[in-house]
GROMACS .gro file of C-alpha atoms in nm:
model
  211
    1UNK     CA    1  22.106  16.846   6.957
    2UNK     CA    2  22.256  16.927   7.298
    3UNK     CA    3  22.429  16.602   7.394
    4UNK     CA    4  22.494  16.732   7.752
    5UNK     CA    5  22.127  16.770   7.823
    6UNK     CA    6  22.081  16.409   7.706
    7UNK     CA    7  22.382  16.291   7.922
    8UNK     CA    8  22.222  16.448   8.232
    9UNK     CA    9  21.916  16.236   8.190
   10UNK     CA   10  22.039  15.918   8.034
   11UNK     CA   11  22.377  15.856   8.213
   12UNK     CA   12  22.232  15.823   8.572
   13UNK     CA   13  21.998  15.550   8.439
   14UNK     CA   14  22.294  15.345   8.310
   15UNK     CA   15  22.567  15.439   8.566
   16UNK     CA   16  22.550  15.095   8.742
   17UNK     CA   17  22.603  14.919   8.397
   18UNK     CA   18  22.887  15.163   8.303
   19UNK     CA   19  23.075  15.110   8.635
   20UNK     CA   20  22.986  14.748   8.699
   21UNK     CA   21  23.030  14.599   8.360
   22UNK     CA   22  23.216  14.826   8.123
   23UNK     CA   23  23.476  14.936   8.386
   24UNK     CA   24  23.498  14.610   8.586
   25UNK     CA   25  23.749  14.430   8.366
   26UNK     CA   26  23.987  14.723   8.361
   27UNK     CA   27  23.953  14.760   8.736
   28UNK     CA   28  24.030  14.400   8.802
   29UNK     CA   29  24.335  14.428   8.576
   30UNK     CA   30  24.458  14.730   8.768
   31UNK     CA   31  24.409  14.539   9.099
   32UNK     CA   32  24.614  14.242   8.970
   33UNK     CA   33  24.893  14.434   8.794
   34UNK     CA   34  25.067  14.695   9.008
   35UNK     CA   35  25.188  15.029   8.856
   36UNK     CA   36  25.572  15.003   8.804
   37UNK     CA   37  25.785  15.261   8.981
   38UNK     CA   38  25.921  15.565   8.799
   39UNK     CA   39  25.638  15.622   8.557
   40UNK     CA   40  25.435  15.916   8.439
   41UNK     CA   41  25.090  15.811   8.566
   42UNK     CA   42  24.783  15.921   8.383
   43UNK     CA   43  24.472  15.907   8.609
   44UNK     CA   44  24.121  15.977   8.520
   45UNK     CA   45  23.812  15.868   8.332
   46UNK     CA   46  23.742  15.768   7.964
   47UNK     CA   47  23.917  16.083   7.835
   48UNK     CA   48  24.228  15.967   8.003
   49UNK     CA   49  24.170  15.606   7.916
   50UNK     CA   50  24.151  15.678   7.552
   51UNK     CA   51  24.492  15.841   7.527
   52UNK     CA   52  24.775  15.655   7.361
   53UNK     CA   53  25.016  15.813   7.604
   54UNK     CA   54  25.320  15.598   7.525
   55UNK     CA   55  25.289  15.703   7.159
   56UNK     CA   56  25.229  16.066   7.254
   57UNK     CA   57  25.527  16.071   7.482
   58UNK     CA   58  25.763  15.811   7.338
   59UNK     CA   59  26.063  15.931   7.545
   60UNK     CA   60  25.870  15.890   7.876
   61UNK     CA   61  25.778  15.584   8.065
   62UNK     CA   62  25.404  15.608   8.099
   63UNK     CA   63  25.119  15.416   8.264
   64UNK     CA   64  24.749  15.478   8.173
   65UNK     CA   65  24.517  15.418   8.470
   66UNK     CA   66  24.201  15.582   8.325
   67UNK     CA   67  23.869  15.400   8.360
   68UNK     CA   68  23.564  15.483   8.141
   69UNK     CA   69  23.267  15.630   8.339
   70UNK     CA   70  23.450  15.719   8.650
   71UNK     CA   71  23.375  16.026   8.858
   72UNK     CA   72  23.570  16.172   9.145
   73UNK     CA   73  23.394  15.944   9.407
   74UNK     CA   74  23.506  15.635   9.202
   75UNK     CA   75  23.866  15.742   9.173
   76UNK     CA   76  23.877  15.802   9.547
   77UNK     CA   77  23.827  15.427   9.586
   78UNK     CA   78  24.147  15.341   9.393
   79UNK     CA   79  24.382  15.628   9.391
   80UNK     CA   80  24.598  15.497   9.667
   81UNK     CA   81  24.675  15.173   9.498
   82UNK     CA   82  24.777  15.358   9.180
   83UNK     CA   83  25.050  15.561   9.332
   84UNK     CA   84  25.395  15.389   9.328
   85UNK     CA   85  25.682  15.635   9.328
   86UNK     CA   86  25.575  15.811   9.007
   87UNK     CA   87  25.786  16.068   8.817
   88UNK     CA   88  25.469  16.270   8.753
   89UNK     CA   89  25.095  16.226   8.783
   90UNK     CA   90  24.850  16.378   8.524
   91UNK     CA   91  24.505  16.392   8.678
   92UNK     CA   92  24.183  16.477   8.485
   93UNK     CA   93  23.860  16.393   8.662
   94UNK     CA   94  23.523  16.554   8.733
   95UNK     CA   95  23.334  16.580   8.408
   96UNK     CA   96  23.124  16.264   8.480
   97UNK     CA   97  23.030  16.407   8.814
   98UNK     CA   98  22.818  16.673   8.630
   99UNK     CA   99  22.573  16.407   8.514
  100UNK     CA  100  22.607  16.168   8.810
  101UNK     CA  101  22.377  16.138   9.116
  102UNK     CA  102  22.202  16.474   9.171
  103UNK     CA  103  22.325  16.507   9.531
  104UNK     CA  104  22.691  16.477   9.414
  105UNK     CA  105  22.681  16.716   9.113
  106UNK     CA  106  22.739  17.044   9.298
  107UNK     CA  107  23.070  17.201   9.176
  108UNK     CA  108  23.178  17.268   9.535
  109UNK     CA  109  23.149  16.898   9.614
  110UNK     CA  110  23.338  16.792   9.301
  111UNK     CA  111  23.615  17.035   9.405
  112UNK     CA  112  23.617  16.891   9.757
  113UNK     CA  113  23.655  16.534   9.642
  114UNK     CA  114  23.932  16.633   9.396
  115UNK     CA  115  24.105  16.803   9.675
  116UNK     CA  116  24.111  16.479   9.872
  117UNK     CA  117  24.246  16.292   9.561
  118UNK     CA  118  24.525  16.543   9.511
  119UNK     CA  119  24.603  16.546   9.885
  120UNK     CA  120  24.644  16.167   9.876
  121UNK     CA  121  24.860  16.177   9.567
  122UNK     CA  122  25.086  16.447   9.718
  123UNK     CA  123  25.108  16.253  10.052
  124UNK     CA  124  25.200  15.930   9.870
  125UNK     CA  125  25.439  16.090   9.622
  126UNK     CA  126  25.584  16.410   9.772
  127UNK     CA  127  25.855  16.450   9.512
  128UNK     CA  128  25.646  16.386   9.208
  129UNK     CA  129  25.521  16.648   8.971
  130UNK     CA  130  25.142  16.659   9.004
  131UNK     CA  131  24.949  16.797   8.713
  132UNK     CA  132  24.587  16.888   8.783
  133UNK     CA  133  24.420  16.934   8.454
  134UNK     CA  134  24.122  17.157   8.412
  135UNK     CA  135  23.808  16.972   8.322
  136UNK     CA  136  23.755  17.020   7.944
  137UNK     CA  137  23.492  17.245   7.806
  138UNK     CA  138  23.166  17.080   7.683
  139UNK     CA  139  22.846  17.243   7.554
  140UNK     CA  140  22.699  17.560   7.696
  141UNK     CA  141  22.480  17.339   7.915
  142UNK     CA  142  22.777  17.279   8.151
  143UNK     CA  143  22.980  17.591   8.101
  144UNK     CA  144  22.895  17.767   8.426
  145UNK     CA  145  22.945  17.454   8.633
  146UNK     CA  146  23.270  17.378   8.452
  147UNK     CA  147  23.409  17.728   8.511
  148UNK     CA  148  23.319  17.693   8.881
  149UNK     CA  149  23.491  17.357   8.908
  150UNK     CA  150  23.806  17.471   8.738
  151UNK     CA  151  23.833  17.789   8.956
  152UNK     CA  152  23.825  17.550   9.252
  153UNK     CA  153  24.084  17.318   9.098
  154UNK     CA  154  24.326  17.608   9.052
  155UNK     CA  155  24.301  17.665   9.422
  156UNK     CA  156  24.341  17.291   9.497
  157UNK     CA  157  24.662  17.285   9.289
  158UNK     CA  158  24.802  17.580   9.477
  159UNK     CA  159  24.712  17.432   9.813
  160UNK     CA  160  24.894  17.098   9.759
  161UNK     CA  161  25.197  17.216   9.545
  162UNK     CA  162  25.054  17.085   9.228
  163UNK     CA  163  25.061  17.244   8.882
  164UNK     CA  164  24.718  17.358   8.748
  165UNK     CA  165  24.697  17.289   8.372
  166UNK     CA  166  24.451  17.516   8.208
  167UNK     CA  167  24.333  17.340   7.896
  168UNK     CA  168  24.058  17.597   7.804
  169UNK     CA  169  24.274  17.835   7.595
  170UNK     CA  170  24.348  17.535   7.364
  171UNK     CA  171  24.008  17.362   7.378
  172UNK     CA  172  23.742  17.620   7.423
  173UNK     CA  173  23.604  17.856   7.149
  174UNK     CA  174  23.510  18.217   7.212
  175UNK     CA  175  23.185  18.118   7.369
  176UNK     CA  176  23.334  17.868   7.608
  177UNK     CA  177  23.216  17.565   7.412
  178UNK     CA  178  23.457  17.283   7.327
  179UNK     CA  179  23.606  17.321   6.966
  180UNK     CA  180  23.439  17.071   6.737
  181UNK     CA  181  23.771  16.952   6.571
  182UNK     CA  182  23.879  16.826   6.922
  183UNK     CA  183  23.568  16.620   7.004
  184UNK     CA  184  23.341  16.352   6.857
  185UNK     CA  185  23.044  16.404   7.093
  186UNK     CA  186  23.113  16.717   7.294
  187UNK     CA  187  23.281  16.506   7.556
  188UNK     CA  188  23.531  16.251   7.423
  189UNK     CA  189  23.839  16.355   7.223
  190UNK     CA  190  23.937  16.299   6.852
  191UNK     CA  191  24.303  16.213   6.776
  192UNK     CA  192  24.350  16.594   6.712
  193UNK     CA  193  24.221  16.656   7.060
  194UNK     CA  194  24.474  16.421   7.215
  195UNK     CA  195  24.751  16.585   7.019
  196UNK     CA  196  24.643  16.917   7.142
  197UNK     CA  197  24.630  16.800   7.504
  198UNK     CA  198  24.978  16.639   7.471
  199UNK     CA  199  25.120  16.966   7.341
  200UNK     CA  200  24.996  17.144   7.657
  201UNK     CA  201  25.131  16.881   7.885
  202UNK     CA  202  25.465  16.840   7.708
  203UNK     CA  203  25.656  17.136   7.868
  204UNK     CA  204  25.554  17.033   8.212
  205UNK     CA  205  25.653  16.670   8.159
  206UNK     CA  206  25.979  16.748   7.989
  207UNK     CA  207  26.075  16.950   8.296
  208UNK     CA  208  25.980  16.661   8.541
  209UNK     CA  209  26.267  16.533   8.755
  210UNK     CA  210  26.394  16.189   8.645
  211UNK     CA  211  26.546  15.935   8.868
   0.00000   0.00000   0.00000
């Protein structure tokens, strides 16, 4: 079964439910509780939201601001409120765009929106380490689009003085498909997947300037 073909059909049908009901409580919480200063901020969708970042990085002050179901156009609505003098920002976003509204799926448009997100982060936190993670591999259904998005992300990072974090060497098999030990559904991560992601991030975050 190719799960990504199913996502492409089913997710647009339930997008309003996912954003309006499943993410609403978390969004309200984020609006009510500001991000403390001096944190490593994790921004993104459900892949970020599922990370136990304080456990993965016990020596770092972390804040998880991931919301399930979000795409780049959703994060643009809230990114400004999430930035409060962070030590570092780890951003992973874009995979949900691939099965979002058809007129917003083009890789060039995903890159354009992410460029604006990174620009706003850099403008609000000029001294912070900004880590733009590559979008993770999935099934072969999205491989070409993901490669195009990530090529654009590399340029976005360079343009805004961010670090491009290429996760594909750790997560993709020889055919460019996500390694099965790291995922439970070709999209979300297993505990082993989070451990692998943390190991890629660790050298960057250990070198981040501390106040």
